[in-house]
CSV table of N, CA and C in Angstrom, one decimal:
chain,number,residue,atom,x,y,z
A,125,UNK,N,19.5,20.0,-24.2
A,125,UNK,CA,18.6,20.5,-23.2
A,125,UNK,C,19.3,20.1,-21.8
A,126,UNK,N,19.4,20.9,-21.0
A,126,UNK,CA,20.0,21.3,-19.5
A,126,UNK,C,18.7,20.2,-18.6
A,127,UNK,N,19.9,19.4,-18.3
A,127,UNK,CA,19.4,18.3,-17.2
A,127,UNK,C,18.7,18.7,-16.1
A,128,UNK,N,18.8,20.1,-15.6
A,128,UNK,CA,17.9,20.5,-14.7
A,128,UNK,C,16.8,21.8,-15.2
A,129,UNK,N,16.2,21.4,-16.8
A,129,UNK,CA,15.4,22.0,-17.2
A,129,UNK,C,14.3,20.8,-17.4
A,130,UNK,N,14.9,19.8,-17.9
A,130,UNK,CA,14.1,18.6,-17.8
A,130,UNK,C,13.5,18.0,-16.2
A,131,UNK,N,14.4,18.1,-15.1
A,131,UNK,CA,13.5,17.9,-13.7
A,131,UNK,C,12.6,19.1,-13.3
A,132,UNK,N,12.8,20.3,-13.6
A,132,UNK,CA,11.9,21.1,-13.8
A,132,UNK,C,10.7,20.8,-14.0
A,133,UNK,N,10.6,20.6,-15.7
A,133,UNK,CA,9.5,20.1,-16.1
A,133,UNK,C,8.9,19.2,-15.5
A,134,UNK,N,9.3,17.7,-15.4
A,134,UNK,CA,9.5,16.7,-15.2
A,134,UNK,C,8.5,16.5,-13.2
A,135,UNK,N,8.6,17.7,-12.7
A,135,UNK,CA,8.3,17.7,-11.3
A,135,UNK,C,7.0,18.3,-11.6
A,136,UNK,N,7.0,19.5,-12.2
A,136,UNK,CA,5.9,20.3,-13.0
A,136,UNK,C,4.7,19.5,-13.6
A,137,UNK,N,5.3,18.7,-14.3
A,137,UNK,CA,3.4,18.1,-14.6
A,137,UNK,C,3.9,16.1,-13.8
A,138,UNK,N,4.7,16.2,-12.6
A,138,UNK,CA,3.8,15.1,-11.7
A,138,UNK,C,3.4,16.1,-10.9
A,139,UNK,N,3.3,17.1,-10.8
A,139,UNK,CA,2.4,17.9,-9.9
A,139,UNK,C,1.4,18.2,-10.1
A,140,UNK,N,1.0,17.9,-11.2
A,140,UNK,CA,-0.6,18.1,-11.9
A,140,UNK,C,-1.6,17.6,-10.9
A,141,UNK,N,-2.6,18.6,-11.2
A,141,UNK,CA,-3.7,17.6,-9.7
A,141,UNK,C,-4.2,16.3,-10.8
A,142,UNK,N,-4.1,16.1,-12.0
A,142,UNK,CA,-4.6,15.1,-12.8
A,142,UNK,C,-3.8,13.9,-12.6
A,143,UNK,N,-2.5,14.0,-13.0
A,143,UNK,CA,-1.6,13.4,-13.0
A,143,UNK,C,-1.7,12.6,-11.4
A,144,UNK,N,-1.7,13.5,-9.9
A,144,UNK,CA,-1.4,13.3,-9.2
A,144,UNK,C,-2.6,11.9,-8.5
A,145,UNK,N,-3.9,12.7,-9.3
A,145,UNK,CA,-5.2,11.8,-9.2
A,145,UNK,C,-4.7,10.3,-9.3
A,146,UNK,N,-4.2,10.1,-10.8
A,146,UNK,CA,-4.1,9.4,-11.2
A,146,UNK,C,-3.6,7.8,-10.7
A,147,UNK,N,-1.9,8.8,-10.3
A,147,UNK,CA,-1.2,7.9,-9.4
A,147,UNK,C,-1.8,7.1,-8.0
A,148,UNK,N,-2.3,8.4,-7.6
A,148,UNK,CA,-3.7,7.8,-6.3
A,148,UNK,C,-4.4,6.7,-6.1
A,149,UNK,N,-4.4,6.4,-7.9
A,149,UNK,CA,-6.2,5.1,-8.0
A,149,UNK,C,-5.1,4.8,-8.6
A,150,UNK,N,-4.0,4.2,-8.6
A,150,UNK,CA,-3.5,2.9,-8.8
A,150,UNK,C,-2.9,2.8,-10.2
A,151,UNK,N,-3.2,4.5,-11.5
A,151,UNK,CA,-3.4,4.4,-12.8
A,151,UNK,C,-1.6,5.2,-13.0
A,152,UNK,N,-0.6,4.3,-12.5
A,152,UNK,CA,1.0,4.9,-12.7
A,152,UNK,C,1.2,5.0,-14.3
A,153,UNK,N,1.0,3.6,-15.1
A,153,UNK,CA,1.1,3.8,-16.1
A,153,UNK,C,0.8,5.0,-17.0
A,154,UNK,N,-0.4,5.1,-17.0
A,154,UNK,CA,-1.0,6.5,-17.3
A,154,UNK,C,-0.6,7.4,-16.8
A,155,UNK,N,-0.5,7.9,-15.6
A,155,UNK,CA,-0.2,9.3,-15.6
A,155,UNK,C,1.1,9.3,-16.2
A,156,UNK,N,2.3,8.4,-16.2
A,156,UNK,CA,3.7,8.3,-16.5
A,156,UNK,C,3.1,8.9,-17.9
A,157,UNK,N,2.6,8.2,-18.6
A,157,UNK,CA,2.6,8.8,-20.1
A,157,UNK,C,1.6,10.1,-20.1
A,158,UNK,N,1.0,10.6,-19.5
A,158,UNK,CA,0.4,11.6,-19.8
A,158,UNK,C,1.6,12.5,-19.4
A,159,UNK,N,2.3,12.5,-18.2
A,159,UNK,CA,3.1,13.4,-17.4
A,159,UNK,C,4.8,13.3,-18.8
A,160,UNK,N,4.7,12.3,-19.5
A,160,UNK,CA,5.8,12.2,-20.7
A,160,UNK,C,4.9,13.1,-22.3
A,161,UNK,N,4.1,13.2,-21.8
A,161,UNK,CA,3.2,13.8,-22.9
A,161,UNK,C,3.8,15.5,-22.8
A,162,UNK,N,3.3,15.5,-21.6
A,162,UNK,CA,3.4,17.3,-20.9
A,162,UNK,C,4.5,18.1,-21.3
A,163,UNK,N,5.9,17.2,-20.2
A,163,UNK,CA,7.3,17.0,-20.5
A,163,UNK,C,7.6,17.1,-22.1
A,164,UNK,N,7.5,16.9,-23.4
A,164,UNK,CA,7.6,17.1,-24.6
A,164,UNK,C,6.8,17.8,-25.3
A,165,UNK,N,5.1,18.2,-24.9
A,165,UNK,CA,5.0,19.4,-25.3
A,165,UNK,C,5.7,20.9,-24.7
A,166,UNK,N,6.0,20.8,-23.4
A,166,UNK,CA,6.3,21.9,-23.0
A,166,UNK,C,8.0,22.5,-23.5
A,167,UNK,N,8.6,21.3,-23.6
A,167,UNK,CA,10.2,21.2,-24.4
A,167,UNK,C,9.7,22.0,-25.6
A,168,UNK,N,9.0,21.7,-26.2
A,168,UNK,CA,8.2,22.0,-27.8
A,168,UNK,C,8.5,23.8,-27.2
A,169,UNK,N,7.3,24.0,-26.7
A,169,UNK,CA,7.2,25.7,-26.7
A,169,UNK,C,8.8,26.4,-25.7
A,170,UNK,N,9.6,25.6,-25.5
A,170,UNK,CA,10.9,26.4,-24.9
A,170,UNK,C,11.8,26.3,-26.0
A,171,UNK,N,11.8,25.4,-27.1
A,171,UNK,CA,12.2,25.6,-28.4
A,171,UNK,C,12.0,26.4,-29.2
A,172,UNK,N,10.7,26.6,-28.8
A,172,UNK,CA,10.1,27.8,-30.0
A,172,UNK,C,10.4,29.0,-29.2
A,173,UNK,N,10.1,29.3,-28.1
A,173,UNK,CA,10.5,30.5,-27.6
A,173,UNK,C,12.2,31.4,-28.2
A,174,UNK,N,12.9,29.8,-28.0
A,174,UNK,CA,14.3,30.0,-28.1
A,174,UNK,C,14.7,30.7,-29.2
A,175,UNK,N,13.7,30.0,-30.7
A,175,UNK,CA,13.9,29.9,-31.9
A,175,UNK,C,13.0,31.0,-32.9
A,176,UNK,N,12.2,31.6,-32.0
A,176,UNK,CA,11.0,32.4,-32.9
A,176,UNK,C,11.2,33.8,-32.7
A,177,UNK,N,11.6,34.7,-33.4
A,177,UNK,CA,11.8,36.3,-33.4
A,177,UNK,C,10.8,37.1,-32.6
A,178,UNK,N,9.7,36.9,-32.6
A,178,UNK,CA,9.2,37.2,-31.6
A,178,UNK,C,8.4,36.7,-30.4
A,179,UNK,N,9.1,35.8,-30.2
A,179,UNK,CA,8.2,35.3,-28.8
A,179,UNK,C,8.6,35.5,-27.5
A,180,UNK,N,7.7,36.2,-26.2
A,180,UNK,CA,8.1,36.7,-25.3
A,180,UNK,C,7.2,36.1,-24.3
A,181,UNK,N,7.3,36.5,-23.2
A,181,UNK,CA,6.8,36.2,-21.9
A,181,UNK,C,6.3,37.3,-21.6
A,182,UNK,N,4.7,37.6,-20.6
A,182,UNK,CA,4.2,38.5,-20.7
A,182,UNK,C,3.6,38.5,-19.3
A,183,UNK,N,3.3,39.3,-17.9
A,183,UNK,CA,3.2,39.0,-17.1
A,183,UNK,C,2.2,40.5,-16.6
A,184,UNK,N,1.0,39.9,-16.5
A,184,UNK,CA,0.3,41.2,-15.9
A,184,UNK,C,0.2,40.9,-14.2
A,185,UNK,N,-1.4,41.6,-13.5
A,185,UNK,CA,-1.7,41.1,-12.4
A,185,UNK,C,-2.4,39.5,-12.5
A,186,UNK,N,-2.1,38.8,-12.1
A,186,UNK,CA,-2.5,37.1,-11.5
A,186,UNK,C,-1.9,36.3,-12.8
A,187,UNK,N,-1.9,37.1,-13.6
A,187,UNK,CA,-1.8,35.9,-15.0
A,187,UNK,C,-0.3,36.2,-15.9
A,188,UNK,N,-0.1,34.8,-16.6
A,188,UNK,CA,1.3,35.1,-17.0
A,188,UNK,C,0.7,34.5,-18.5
A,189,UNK,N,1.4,35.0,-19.5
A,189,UNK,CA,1.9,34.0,-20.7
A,189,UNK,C,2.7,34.0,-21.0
A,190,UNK,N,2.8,32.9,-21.9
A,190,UNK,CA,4.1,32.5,-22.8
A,190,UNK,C,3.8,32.5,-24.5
A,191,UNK,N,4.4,33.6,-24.8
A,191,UNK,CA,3.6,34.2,-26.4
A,191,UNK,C,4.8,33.3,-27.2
A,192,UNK,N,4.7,32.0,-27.3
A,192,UNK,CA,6.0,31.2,-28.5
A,192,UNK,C,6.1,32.1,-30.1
A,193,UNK,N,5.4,32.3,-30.2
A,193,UNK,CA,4.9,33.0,-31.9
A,193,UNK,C,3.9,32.3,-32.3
A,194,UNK,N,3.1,31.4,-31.9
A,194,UNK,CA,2.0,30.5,-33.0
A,194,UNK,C,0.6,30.8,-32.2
A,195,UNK,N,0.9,30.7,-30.9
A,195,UNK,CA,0.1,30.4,-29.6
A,195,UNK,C,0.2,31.2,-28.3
A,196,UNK,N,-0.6,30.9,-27.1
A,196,UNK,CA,-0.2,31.4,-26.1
A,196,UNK,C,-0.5,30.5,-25.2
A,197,UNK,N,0.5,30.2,-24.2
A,197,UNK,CA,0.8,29.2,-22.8
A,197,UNK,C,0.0,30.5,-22.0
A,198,UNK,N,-1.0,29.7,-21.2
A,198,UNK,CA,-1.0,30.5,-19.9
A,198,UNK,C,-1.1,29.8,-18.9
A,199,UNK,N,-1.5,30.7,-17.5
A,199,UNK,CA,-1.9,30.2,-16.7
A,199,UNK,C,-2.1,31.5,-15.8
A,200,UNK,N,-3.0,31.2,-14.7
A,200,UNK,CA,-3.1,31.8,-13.8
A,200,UNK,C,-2.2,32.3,-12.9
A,201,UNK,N,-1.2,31.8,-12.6
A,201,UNK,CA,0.0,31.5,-11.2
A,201,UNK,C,0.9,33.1,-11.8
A,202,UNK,N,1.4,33.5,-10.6
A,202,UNK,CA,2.4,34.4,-10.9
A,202,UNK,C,3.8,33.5,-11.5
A,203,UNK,N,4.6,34.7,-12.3
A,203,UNK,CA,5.5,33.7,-13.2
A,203,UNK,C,6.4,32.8,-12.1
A,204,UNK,N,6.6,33.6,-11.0
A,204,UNK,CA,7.2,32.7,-10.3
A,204,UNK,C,6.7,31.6,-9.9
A,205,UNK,N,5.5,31.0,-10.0
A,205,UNK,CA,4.8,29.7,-9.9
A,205,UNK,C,4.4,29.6,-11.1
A,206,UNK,N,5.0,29.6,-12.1
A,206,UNK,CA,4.7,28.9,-13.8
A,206,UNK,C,6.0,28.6,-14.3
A,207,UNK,N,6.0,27.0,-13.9
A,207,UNK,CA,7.9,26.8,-14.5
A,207,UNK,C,8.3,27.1,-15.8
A,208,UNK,N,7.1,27.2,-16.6
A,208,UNK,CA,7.8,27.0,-18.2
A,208,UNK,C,8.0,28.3,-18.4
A,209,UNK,N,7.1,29.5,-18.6
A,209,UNK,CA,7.4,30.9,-18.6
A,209,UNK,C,8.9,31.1,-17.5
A,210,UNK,N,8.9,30.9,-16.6
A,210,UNK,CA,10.4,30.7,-15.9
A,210,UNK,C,11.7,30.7,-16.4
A,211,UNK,N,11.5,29.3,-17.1
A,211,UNK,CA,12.0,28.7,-17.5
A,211,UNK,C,13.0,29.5,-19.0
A,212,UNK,N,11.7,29.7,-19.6
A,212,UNK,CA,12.1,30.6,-20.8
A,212,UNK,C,12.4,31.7,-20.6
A,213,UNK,N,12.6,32.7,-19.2
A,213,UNK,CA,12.8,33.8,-19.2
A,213,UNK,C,14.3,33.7,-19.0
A,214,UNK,N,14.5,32.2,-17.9
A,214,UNK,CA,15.8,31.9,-17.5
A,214,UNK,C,16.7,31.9,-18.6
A,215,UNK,N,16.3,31.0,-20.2
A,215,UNK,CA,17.2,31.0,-20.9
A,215,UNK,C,16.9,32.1,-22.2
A,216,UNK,N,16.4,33.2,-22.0
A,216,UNK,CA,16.4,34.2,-22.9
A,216,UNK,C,15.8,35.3,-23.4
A,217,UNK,N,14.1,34.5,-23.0
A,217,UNK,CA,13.4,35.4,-23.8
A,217,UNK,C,12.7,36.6,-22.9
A,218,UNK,N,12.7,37.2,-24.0
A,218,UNK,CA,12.1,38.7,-23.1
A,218,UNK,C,11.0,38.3,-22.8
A,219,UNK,N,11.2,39.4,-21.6
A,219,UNK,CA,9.9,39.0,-20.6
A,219,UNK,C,9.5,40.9,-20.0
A,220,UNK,N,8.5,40.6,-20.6
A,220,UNK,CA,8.0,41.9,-20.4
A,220,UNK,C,6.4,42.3,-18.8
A,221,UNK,N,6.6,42.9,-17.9
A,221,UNK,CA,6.5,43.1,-17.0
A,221,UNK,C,5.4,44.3,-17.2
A,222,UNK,N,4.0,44.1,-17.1
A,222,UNK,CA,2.9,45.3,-17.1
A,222,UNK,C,2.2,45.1,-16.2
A,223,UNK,N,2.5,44.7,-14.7
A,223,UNK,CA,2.0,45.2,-13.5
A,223,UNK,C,2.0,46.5,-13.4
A,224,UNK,N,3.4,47.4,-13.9
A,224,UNK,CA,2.8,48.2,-13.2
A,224,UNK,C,2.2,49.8,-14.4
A,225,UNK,N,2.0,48.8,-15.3
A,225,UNK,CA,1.3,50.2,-16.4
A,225,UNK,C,-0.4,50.4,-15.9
A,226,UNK,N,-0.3,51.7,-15.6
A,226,UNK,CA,-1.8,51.8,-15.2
A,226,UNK,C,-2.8,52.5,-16.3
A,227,UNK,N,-2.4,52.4,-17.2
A,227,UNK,CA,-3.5,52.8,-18.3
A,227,UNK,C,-3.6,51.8,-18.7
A,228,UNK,N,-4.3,51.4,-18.9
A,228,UNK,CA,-4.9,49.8,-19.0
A,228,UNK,C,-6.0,50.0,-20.4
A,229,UNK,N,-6.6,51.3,-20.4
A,229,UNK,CA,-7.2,51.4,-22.4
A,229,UNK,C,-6.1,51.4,-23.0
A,230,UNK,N,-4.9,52.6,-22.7
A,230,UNK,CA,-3.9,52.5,-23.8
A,230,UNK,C,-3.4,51.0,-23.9
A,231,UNK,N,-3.0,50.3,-22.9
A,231,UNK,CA,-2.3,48.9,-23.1
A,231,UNK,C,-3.8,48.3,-23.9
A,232,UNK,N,-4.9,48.2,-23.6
A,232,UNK,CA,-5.5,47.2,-24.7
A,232,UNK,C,-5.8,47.6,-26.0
A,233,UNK,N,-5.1,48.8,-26.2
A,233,UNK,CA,-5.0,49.3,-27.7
A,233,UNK,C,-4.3,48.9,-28.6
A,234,UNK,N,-3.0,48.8,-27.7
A,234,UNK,CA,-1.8,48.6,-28.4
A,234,UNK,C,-2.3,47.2,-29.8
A,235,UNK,N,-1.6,47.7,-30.5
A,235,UNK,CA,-1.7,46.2,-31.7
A,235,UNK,C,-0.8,45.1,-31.0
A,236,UNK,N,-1.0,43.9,-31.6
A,236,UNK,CA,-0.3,43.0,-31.6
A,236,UNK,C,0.4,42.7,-31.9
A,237,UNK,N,1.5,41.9,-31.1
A,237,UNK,CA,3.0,41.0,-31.5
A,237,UNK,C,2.5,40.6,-32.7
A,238,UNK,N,3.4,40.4,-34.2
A,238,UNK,CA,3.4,40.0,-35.1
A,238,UNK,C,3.9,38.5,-35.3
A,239,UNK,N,3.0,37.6,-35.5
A,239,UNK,CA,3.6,36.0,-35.2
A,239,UNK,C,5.0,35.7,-35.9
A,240,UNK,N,4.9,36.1,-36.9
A,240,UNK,CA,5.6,35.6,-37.9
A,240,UNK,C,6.8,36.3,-38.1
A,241,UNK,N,7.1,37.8,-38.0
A,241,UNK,CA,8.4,38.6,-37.4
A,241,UNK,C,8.1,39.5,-38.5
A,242,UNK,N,6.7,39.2,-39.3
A,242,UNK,CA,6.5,40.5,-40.0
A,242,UNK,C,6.1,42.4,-39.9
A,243,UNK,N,6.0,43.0,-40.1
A,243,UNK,CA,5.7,44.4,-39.4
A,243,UNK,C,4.7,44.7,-40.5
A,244,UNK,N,3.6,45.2,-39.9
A,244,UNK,CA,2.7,46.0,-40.7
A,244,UNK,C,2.8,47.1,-40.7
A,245,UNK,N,3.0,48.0,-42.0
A,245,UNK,CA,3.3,49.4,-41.9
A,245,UNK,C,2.3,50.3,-41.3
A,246,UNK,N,1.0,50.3,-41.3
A,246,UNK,CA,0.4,50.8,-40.2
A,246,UNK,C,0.1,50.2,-39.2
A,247,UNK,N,0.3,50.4,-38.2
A,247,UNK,CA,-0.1,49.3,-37.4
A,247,UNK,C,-0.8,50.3,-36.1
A,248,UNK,N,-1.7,51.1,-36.7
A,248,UNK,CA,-2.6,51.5,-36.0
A,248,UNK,C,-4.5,51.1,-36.1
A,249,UNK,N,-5.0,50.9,-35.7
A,249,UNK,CA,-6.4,50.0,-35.9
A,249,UNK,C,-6.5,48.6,-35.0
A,250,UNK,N,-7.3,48.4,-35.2
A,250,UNK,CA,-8.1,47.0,-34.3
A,250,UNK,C,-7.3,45.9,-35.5
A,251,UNK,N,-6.5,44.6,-35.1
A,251,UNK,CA,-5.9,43.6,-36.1
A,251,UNK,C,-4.8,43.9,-36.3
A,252,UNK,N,-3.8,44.9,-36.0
A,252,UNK,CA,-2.8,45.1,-36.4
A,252,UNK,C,-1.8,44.2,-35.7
A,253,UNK,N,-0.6,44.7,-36.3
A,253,UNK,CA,0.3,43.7,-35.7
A,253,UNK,C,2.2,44.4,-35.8
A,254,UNK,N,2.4,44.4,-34.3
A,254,UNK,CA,3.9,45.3,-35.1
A,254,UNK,C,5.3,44.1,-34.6
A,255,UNK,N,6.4,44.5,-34.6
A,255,UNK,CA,7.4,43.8,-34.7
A,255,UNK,C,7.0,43.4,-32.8
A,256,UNK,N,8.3,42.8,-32.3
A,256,UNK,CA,8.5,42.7,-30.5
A,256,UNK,C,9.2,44.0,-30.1
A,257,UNK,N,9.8,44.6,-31.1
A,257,UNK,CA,10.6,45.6,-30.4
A,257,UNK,C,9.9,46.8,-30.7
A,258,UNK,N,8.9,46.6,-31.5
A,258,UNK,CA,8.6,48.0,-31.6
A,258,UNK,C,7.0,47.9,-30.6
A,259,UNK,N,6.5,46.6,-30.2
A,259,UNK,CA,5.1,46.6,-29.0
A,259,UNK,C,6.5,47.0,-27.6
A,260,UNK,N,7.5,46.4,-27.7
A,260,UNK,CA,8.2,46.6,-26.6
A,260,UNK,C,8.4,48.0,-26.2
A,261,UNK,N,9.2,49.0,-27.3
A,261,UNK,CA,9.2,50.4,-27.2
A,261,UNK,C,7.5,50.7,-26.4
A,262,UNK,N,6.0,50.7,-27.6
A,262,UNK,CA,5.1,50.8,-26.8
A,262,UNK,C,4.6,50.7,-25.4
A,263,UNK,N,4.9,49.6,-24.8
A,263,UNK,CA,4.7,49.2,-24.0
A,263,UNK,C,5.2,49.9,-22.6
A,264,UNK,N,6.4,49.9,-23.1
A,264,UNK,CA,7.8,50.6,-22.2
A,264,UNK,C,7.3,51.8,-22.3
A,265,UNK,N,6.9,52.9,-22.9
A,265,UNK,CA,6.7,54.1,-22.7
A,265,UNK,C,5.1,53.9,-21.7
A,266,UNK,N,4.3,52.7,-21.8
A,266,UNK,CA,3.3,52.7,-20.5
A,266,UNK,C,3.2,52.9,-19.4
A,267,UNK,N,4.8,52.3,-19.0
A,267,UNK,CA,5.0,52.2,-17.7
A,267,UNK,C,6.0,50.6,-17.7
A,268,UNK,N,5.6,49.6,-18.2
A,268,UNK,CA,6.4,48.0,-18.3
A,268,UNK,C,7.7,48.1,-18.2
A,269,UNK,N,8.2,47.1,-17.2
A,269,UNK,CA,9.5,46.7,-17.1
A,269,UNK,C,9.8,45.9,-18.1
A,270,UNK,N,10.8,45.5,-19.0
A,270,UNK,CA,11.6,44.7,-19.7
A,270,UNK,C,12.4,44.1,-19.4
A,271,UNK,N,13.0,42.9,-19.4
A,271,UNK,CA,13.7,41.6,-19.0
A,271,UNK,C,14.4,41.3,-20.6
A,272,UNK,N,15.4,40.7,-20.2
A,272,UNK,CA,16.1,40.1,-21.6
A,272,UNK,C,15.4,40.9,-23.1
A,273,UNK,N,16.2,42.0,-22.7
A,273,UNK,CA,15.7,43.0,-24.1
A,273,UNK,C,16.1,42.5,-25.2
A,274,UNK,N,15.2,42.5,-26.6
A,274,UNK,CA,16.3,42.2,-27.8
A,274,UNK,C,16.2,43.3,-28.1
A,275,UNK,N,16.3,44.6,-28.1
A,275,UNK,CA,16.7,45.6,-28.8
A,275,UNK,C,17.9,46.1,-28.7
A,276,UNK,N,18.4,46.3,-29.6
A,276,UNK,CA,19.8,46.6,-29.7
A,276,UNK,C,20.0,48.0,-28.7
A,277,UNK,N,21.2,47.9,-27.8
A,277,UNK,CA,22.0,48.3,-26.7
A,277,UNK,C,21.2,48.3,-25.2
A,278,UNK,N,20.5,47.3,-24.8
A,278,UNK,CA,19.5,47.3,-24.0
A,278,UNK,C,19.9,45.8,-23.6
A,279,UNK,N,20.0,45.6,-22.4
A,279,UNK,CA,19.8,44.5,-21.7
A,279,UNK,C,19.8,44.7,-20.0
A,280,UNK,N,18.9,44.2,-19.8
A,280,UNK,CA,18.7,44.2,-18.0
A,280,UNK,C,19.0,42.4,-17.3
């Protein structure tokens, strides 16, 4: 892991208003370990990002996630004020961009990323679930920009 992915982090949750509480009333020890807590869960999900066939970064209006394959990171902040979705887009994973899709029924139709990298042969209905490149094609015909494409002959 890249020494300035770790100060990254590392600045990121002593910036916590919790953490920063903490240090305030005198409680260093603690926040240190909470803010060492943060720091290695968040390593956790830039691992998985790295390592999971479909996990992507997902960025509408106000809100961002980080889809690892198991779970979902979010937060409020635009990506550019969320280090770890950043972070993961810096080292690879597609990051898909629906600010500016304005059909917003069609987007909440779409099925679901498939966690596991499996494809359901229909994947039309409420529960479904299709590959990353084939919600990606979807998506993309919405309107969404794409970042670090994995589809074969595509990359921006």
């Amino acid at each position: 892991m890249q020494s300035g992915v770790l100060r990254v982090l590392r600045a990121t949750a002593a910036s916590w208003w919790r953490h920063r509480g903490l240090r305030r009333t005198g409680q260093t020890a603690l926040a240190q370990r909470l803010e060492r807590q943060t720091v290695l869960r968040d390593l956790g999900y830039l691992k998985q990002a790295a390592s999971l066939p479909n996990a992507h970064v997902i960025c509408g209006e106000g809100r961002t996630f980080l889809h690892p394959g198991w779970t979902t990171v979010s937060t409020f902040a635009p990506i550019e004020r969320f280090p770890l979705a950043a972070l993961a887009v810096a080292r690879g994973t597609p990051f898909i961009d629906i600010r500016s899709v304005t059909d917003v029924t069609a987007f909440a139709n779409l099925p679901c990323v498939a966690r596991d990298g499996s494809v359901d042969p229909d994947f039309s209905g409420p529960g479904k679930s299709v590959s990353l490149t084939t919600y990606i094609d979807m998506v993309e015909a919405l309107g969404a920009r794409i970042a670090n494409d994995p589809r074969p002959c595509r990359s921006t």
